[in-house]
C-alpha positions as semicolon CSV with decimal commas, in nm:
position;residue;x (nm);y (nm);z (nm)
1;M;-10,330;2,593;2,467
2;A;-10,522;2,902;2,352
3;K;-10,677;2,707;2,065
4;A;-10,791;2,437;2,307
5;L;-10,961;2,693;2,525
6;I;-11,129;2,864;2,235
7;K;-11,242;2,541;2,061
8;R;-11,319;2,367;2,391
9;S;-11,100;2,076;2,278
10;I;-10,880;1,852;2,499
11;L;-10,589;2,045;2,641
12;P;-10,250;1,954;2,492
13;K;-10,113;1,650;2,677
14;A;-9,756;1,791;2,685
15;F;-9,881;2,109;2,838
16;C;-10,075;1,930;3,108
17;L;-9,781;1,709;3,195
18;E;-9,557;2,010;3,218
19;V;-9,797;2,190;3,453
20;R;-9,832;1,879;3,672
21;K;-9,451;1,858;3,686
22;K;-9,431;2,225;3,795
23;I;-9,690;2,154;4,066
24;E;-9,489;1,858;4,188
25;E;-9,164;2,062;4,189
26;S;-9,322;2,357;4,371
27;S;-9,468;2,125;4,630
28;G;-9,130;1,957;4,680
29;A;-8,959;2,293;4,715
30;A;-9,207;2,397;4,975
31;G;-9,163;2,075;5,170
32;G;-9,495;1,935;5,065
33;S;-9,594;1,571;5,018
34;G;-9,582;1,566;4,642
35;V;-9,826;1,605;4,360
36;N;-10,136;1,510;4,552
37;A;-10,102;1,785;4,815
38;S;-10,005;2,068;4,574
39;A;-10,274;1,967;4,324
40;T;-10,537;1,985;4,599
41;E;-10,407;2,325;4,694
42;L;-10,424;2,439;4,330
43;N;-10,780;2,309;4,306
44;S;-10,880;2,493;4,616
45;S;-10,716;2,812;4,495
46;M;-10,881;2,803;4,154
47;T;-11,229;2,722;4,287
48;S;-11,237;2,973;4,579
49;S;-11,020;3,271;4,479
50;S;-11,269;3,410;4,228
51;S;-11,647;3,436;4,290
52;Y;-11,732;3,305;3,941
53;Y;-11,544;2,977;3,988
54;Q;-11,769;2,698;4,108
55;S;-11,660;2,482;4,394
56;S;-11,559;2,129;4,309
57;S;-11,402;1,833;4,479
58;M;-11,077;1,661;4,386
59;H;-11,118;1,299;4,256
60;A;-10,807;1,247;4,055
61;S;-10,536;1,016;4,189
62;L;-10,209;1,170;4,082
63;H;-9,869;1,005;4,047
64;I;-9,522;1,119;3,958
65;E;-9,449;1,225;3,602
66;N;-9,351;0,886;3,459
67;E;-9,683;0,742;3,577
68;M;-9,893;1,008;3,421
69;T;-10,094;0,861;3,137
70;E;-10,405;0,945;2,944
71;S;-10,601;0,711;3,175
72;L;-10,566;0,958;3,466
73;E;-10,874;1,156;3,554
74;K;-10,850;1,526;3,470
75;M;-10,740;1,770;3,739
76;S;-10,992;2,042;3,793
77;H;-10,801;2,308;3,595
78;E;-10,800;2,061;3,293
79;D;-11,177;2,007;3,296
80;H;-11,381;2,221;3,058
81;S;-11,699;2,118;3,236
82;L;-11,596;2,318;3,545
83;F;-11,528;2,632;3,359
84;S;-11,746;2,805;3,101
85;Q;-11,634;2,951;2,770
86;N;-11,686;3,293;2,926
87;H;-11,435;3,207;3,197
88;D;-11,180;3,100;2,935
89;S;-11,246;3,412;2,738
90;Q;-11,167;3,619;3,046
91;L;-10,845;3,430;3,097
92;L;-10,731;3,496;2,737
93;Q;-10,819;3,858;2,756
94;W;-10,622;3,894;3,075
95;F;-10,325;3,703;2,926
96;N;-10,323;3,931;2,618
97;R;-10,379;4,260;2,800
98;R;-10,137;4,201;3,095
99;P;-9,886;3,926;2,999
100;E;-9,654;4,038;3,283
101;D;-9,913;3,910;3,533
102;W;-9,861;3,559;3,394
103;A;-9,491;3,525;3,454
104;F;-9,446;3,203;3,655
105;S;-9,338;3,321;4,001
106;L;-9,099;3,040;4,093
107;G;-8,798;3,163;3,908
108;S;-8,888;3,087;3,547
109;G;-8,870;3,314;3,249
110;A;-8,722;3,307;2,902
111;S;-8,453;3,032;2,904
112;T;-8,261;3,128;2,585
113;I;-8,253;3,475;2,443
114;F;-8,129;3,551;2,090
115;G;-8,007;3,883;1,966
116;W;-7,920;4,027;1,627
117;G;-7,872;4,360;1,453
118;H;-7,694;4,678;1,554
119;N;-7,477;4,628;1,859
120;H;-7,234;4,922;1,842
121;R;-7,334;5,045;2,188
122;G;-7,356;4,699;2,347
123;Q;-7,736;4,713;2,339
124;L;-7,760;4,338;2,271
125;G;-7,637;4,264;2,620
126;G;-7,310;4,079;2,598
127;L;-7,277;3,975;2,236
128;D;-6,944;4,042;2,069
129;G;-6,923;4,262;1,759
130;S;-7,091;4,583;1,637
131;R;-7,319;4,395;1,389
132;I;-7,484;4,064;1,466
133;K;-7,619;3,932;1,132
134;I;-7,791;3,617;1,247
135;P;-7,989;3,541;1,572
136;T;-7,724;3,453;1,831
137;P;-7,780;3,322;2,184
138;C;-7,697;3,580;2,446
139;E;-7,565;3,405;2,753
140;A;-7,558;3,708;2,980
141;L;-7,922;3,790;2,921
142;S;-8,036;3,427;2,925
143;M;-7,888;3,378;3,266
144;L;-8,118;3,641;3,408
145;R;-8,426;3,449;3,282
146;P;-8,618;3,781;3,238
147;I;-8,991;3,803;3,218
148;Q;-8,974;4,124;3,007
149;I;-8,724;4,268;2,762
150;V;-8,774;4,606;2,603
151;G;-8,551;4,827;2,389
152;G;-8,507;5,200;2,366
153;E;-8,272;5,422;2,164
154;Q;-7,963;5,191;2,151
155;T;-8,056;5,049;2,489
156;L;-8,204;4,730;2,633
157;Y;-8,373;4,666;2,964
158;A;-8,458;4,330;3,125
159;V;-8,701;4,275;3,418
160;T;-8,652;3,956;3,616
161;H;-8,909;3,749;3,803
162;D;-8,791;3,890;4,137
163;G;-8,851;4,251;4,034
164;K;-8,495;4,352;3,942
165;V;-8,413;4,568;3,641
166;Y;-8,098;4,535;3,429
167;A;-7,981;4,778;3,160
168;T;-7,726;4,760;2,877
169;G;-7,621;4,982;2,588
170;Y;-7,580;5,358;2,532
171;G;-7,557;5,564;2,851
172;A;-7,589;5,923;2,709
173;G;-7,827;6,141;2,907
174;G;-7,839;5,887;3,191
175;R;-8,087;5,682;2,996
176;L;-7,962;5,352;3,143
177;G;-8,048;5,454;3,495
178;I;-7,734;5,302;3,647
179;G;-7,579;5,639;3,732
180;G;-7,357;5,846;3,508
181;T;-7,354;5,850;3,130
182;D;-7,116;5,566;3,050
183;S;-7,225;5,294;2,815
184;V;-7,214;4,930;2,921
185;A;-7,196;4,620;2,708
186;V;-7,337;4,369;2,959
187;P;-7,664;4,375;3,155
188;T;-7,605;4,589;3,459
189;L;-7,829;4,605;3,765
190;I;-8,008;4,932;3,828
191;E;-7,907;4,935;4,193
192;S;-8,127;5,221;4,311
193;L;-8,434;5,003;4,225
194;Q;-8,310;4,679;4,375
195;H;-8,513;4,729;4,694
196;V;-8,834;4,793;4,487
197;F;-9,023;4,516;4,313
198;I;-9,058;4,628;3,950
199;K;-9,334;4,472;3,742
200;K;-9,283;4,650;3,412
201;V;-9,051;4,887;3,230
202;A;-9,170;5,110;2,948
203;V;-8,947;5,272;2,685
204;N;-9,005;5,377;2,326
205;S;-8,788;5,232;2,052
206;G;-8,685;5,588;1,958
207;G;-8,686;5,711;2,318
208;K;-8,422;5,833;2,555
209;H;-8,617;5,801;2,879
210;C;-8,776;5,514;3,077
211;L;-9,062;5,449;3,318
212;A;-9,077;5,166;3,567
213;L;-9,396;5,045;3,746
214;S;-9,362;4,880;4,089
215;S;-9,582;4,624;4,253
216;D;-9,692;4,904;4,490
217;H;-9,825;5,099;4,189
218;E;-9,557;5,365;4,211
219;V;-9,386;5,491;3,895
220;F;-9,017;5,584;3,853
221;S;-8,859;5,763;3,560
222;W;-8,507;5,840;3,437
223;G;-8,312;5,951;3,138
224;E;-8,343;6,259;2,922
225;G;-8,584;6,509;3,074
226;E;-8,636;6,743;2,781
227;D;-9,006;6,847;2,730
228;G;-9,088;6,739;3,089
229;K;-9,144;6,378;2,986
230;L;-9,005;6,245;3,319
231;G;-9,295;6,398;3,504
232;H;-9,098;6,570;3,781
233;G;-9,222;6,923;3,718
234;N;-8,901;7,026;3,533
235;R;-8,700;6,955;3,225
236;D;-8,401;6,805;3,405
237;S;-8,239;6,474;3,316
238;Y;-8,181;6,204;3,582
239;D;-7,926;5,927;3,556
240;R;-8,099;5,723;3,825
241;P;-8,467;5,632;3,869
242;K;-8,663;5,899;4,053
243;L;-9,011;5,851;4,198
244;I;-9,286;6,050;4,009
245;E;-9,451;6,203;4,317
246;A;-9,750;6,333;4,124
247;L;-9,856;5,973;4,060
248;S;-9,815;5,846;4,413
249;G;-10,136;5,721;4,571
250;L;-10,323;5,704;4,238
251;G;-10,287;5,330;4,203
252;V;-10,115;5,326;3,861
253;A;-10,183;5,000;3,677
254;D;-10,001;5,051;3,343
255;I;-9,746;5,282;3,183
256;A;-9,634;5,377;2,831
257;C;-9,354;5,588;2,673
258;G;-9,332;5,778;2,347
259;S;-9,008;5,941;2,232
260;A;-9,111;6,276;2,393
261;H;-9,413;6,206;2,612
262;S;-9,542;5,952;2,862
263;A;-9,871;5,810;2,990
264;A;-10,013;5,615;3,281
265;I;-10,342;5,438;3,351
266;T;-10,477;5,421;3,708
267;S;-10,662;5,128;3,855
268;E;-10,981;5,334;3,818
269;G;-10,921;5,359;3,445
270;H;-10,811;5,727;3,434
271;L;-10,552;5,815;3,170
272;L;-10,281;6,067;3,251
273;S;-10,022;6,213;3,007
274;W;-9,727;6,445;3,029
275;G;-9,428;6,566;2,830
276;K;-9,416;6,727;2,486
277;G;-9,752;6,864;2,393
278;R;-9,691;6,949;2,023
279;Y;-9,967;6,832;1,785
280;G;-10,196;6,766;2,081
281;R;-10,042;6,430;2,152
282;L;-10,119;6,466;2,525
283;G;-10,493;6,491;2,466
284;H;-10,553;6,798;2,682
285;G;-10,690;7,018;2,404
286;D;-10,380;7,222;2,346
287;S;-10,020;7,192;2,234
288;E;-9,860;7,294;2,564
289;D;-9,596;7,087;2,730
290;Q;-9,693;6,928;3,060
291;L;-9,418;6,890;3,317
292;K;-9,630;6,674;3,548
293;P;-9,889;6,400;3,491
294;K;-10,230;6,542;3,406
295;V;-10,563;6,358;3,367
296;I;-10,714;6,359;3,021
297;E;-11,051;6,506;3,104
298;T;-11,226;6,395;2,779
299;L;-11,193;6,032;2,890
300;L;-11,310;6,073;3,251
301;G;-11,642;5,910;3,173
302;Y;-11,470;5,600;3,044
303;R;-11,240;5,328;3,180
304;V;-10,912;5,310;2,987
305;I;-10,755;4,966;2,965
306;D;-10,455;5,012;2,736
307;V;-10,245;5,298;2,593
308;A;-9,960;5,347;2,347
309;C;-9,743;5,649;2,275
310;G;-9,578;5,723;1,940
311;S;-9,253;5,892;1,846
312;G;-9,154;6,167;1,605
313;D;-9,456;6,384;1,507
314;A;-9,636;6,179;1,763
315;Q;-9,979;6,034;1,826
316;T;-10,138;5,847;2,116
317;L;-10,379;5,554;2,109
318;C;-10,588;5,409;2,388
319;I;-10,864;5,152;2,443
320;T;-11,160;5,192;2,672
321;D;-11,363;4,907;2,822
322;D;-11,675;4,998;2,621
323;D;-11,493;4,843;2,317
324;N;-11,369;5,162;2,161
325;V;-11,028;5,272;2,038
326;W;-10,932;5,639;2,055
327;S;-10,656;5,840;1,892
328;F;-10,515;6,190;1,917
329;G;-10,212;6,389;1,814
330;D;-10,047;6,430;1,476
331;G;-10,256;6,289;1,185
332;D;-10,007;6,274;0,903
333;Y;-10,022;5,970;0,677
334;G;-10,358;5,879;0,827
335;K;-10,201;5,736;1,144
336;L;-10,498;5,843;1,361
337;G;-10,708;5,595;1,169
338;R;-11,018;5,814;1,106
339;G;-10,962;5,889;0,737
340;G;-10,758;6,183;0,612
341;S;-10,454;6,333;0,774
342;D;-10,613;6,582;1,019
343;G;-10,471;6,583;1,369
344;C;-10,671;6,642;1,688
345;K;-10,590;6,762;2,037
346;I;-10,845;6,560;2,231
347;P;-10,917;6,184;2,212
348;M;-11,161;6,085;1,933
349;K;-11,301;5,741;1,855
350;I;-11,180;5,536;1,564
351;E;-11,527;5,436;1,445
352;S;-11,412;5,149;1,222
353;L;-11,268;4,969;1,522
354;A;-11,569;5,009;1,750
355;G;-11,717;4,683;1,880
356;L;-11,438;4,460;1,735
357;G;-11,299;4,357;2,073
358;V;-10,960;4,524;2,033
359;I;-10,735;4,419;2,323
360;K;-10,403;4,595;2,242
361;V;-10,271;4,908;2,072
362;E;-9,918;5,001;1,962
363;C;-9,763;5,305;1,791
364;G;-9,484;5,352;1,553
365;S;-9,359;5,696;1,445
366;Q;-9,586;5,726;1,145
């Protein structure tokens, strides 16, 4: 589908049929009159919800799936003449930057999930055995049809289409968020979040704490609180999600976790960081720990659109909407990307990436 948008070629037939089938199903579920009605509604939505979409009329006569053939006229969302290449570029950028926004809202998600590797703590969510040597279907996870799966230090978290969060694996330090420190070998609902619609969970692969972002732009944290990485103004650990009050009202749009620090981006593009300050990984110009979220002042004149936090002797990366990538923190092994191994305590541009249209950053430990 992406290739068709980029090359302006005919959209894949199988994809178009599947979309039309979904439209028909959603119309039927809502008590509509079939494909015609819901297709018209889709047309109206696509042409009027955004100012850059041009208005158009619906001419296609649609039938049920077994009557859909190549002779049918294109529906508006299938017609390249109605949408410019710039529009499609915006869609692809959106899809890459915020894939969670694109989860189909009518109950779909991953249908079959496979797991393999170390399972000593039950972190593969219901598979039997401490070592899974080949990809194996995980029925317990698959039944949840999650829109996001993310793993921490011997833990796994799944977010479902209806905003619920499930955790499985090692429970030390309260990192699962289900209360207590017991480990669990099957996906278990984080009950204290069940009345909050969660859009995204962030955890570092080497991390013992988690962040969760709600649809109301609130952020919750739980797990090990050493270094102040939970953002509650202390170094306490919490075995259940707790609202980060310092972020309330700021309109948080994205979150990220390192092993010992955390970050959040607001809807205005401000970047905040907190937790362990060693090596300058927080970007505040020093190596002090921050027990509450603090705005990175160096970036106040820019709009941050993505952030990633590393582990170990950590670094942080971020992207600003002027097409620049920035890095700060520990510089060993050249992981800050500016040549050499010098670290820095405030964000600095990676000049070799400027203007390349970078859309996503990630960090390992080194």
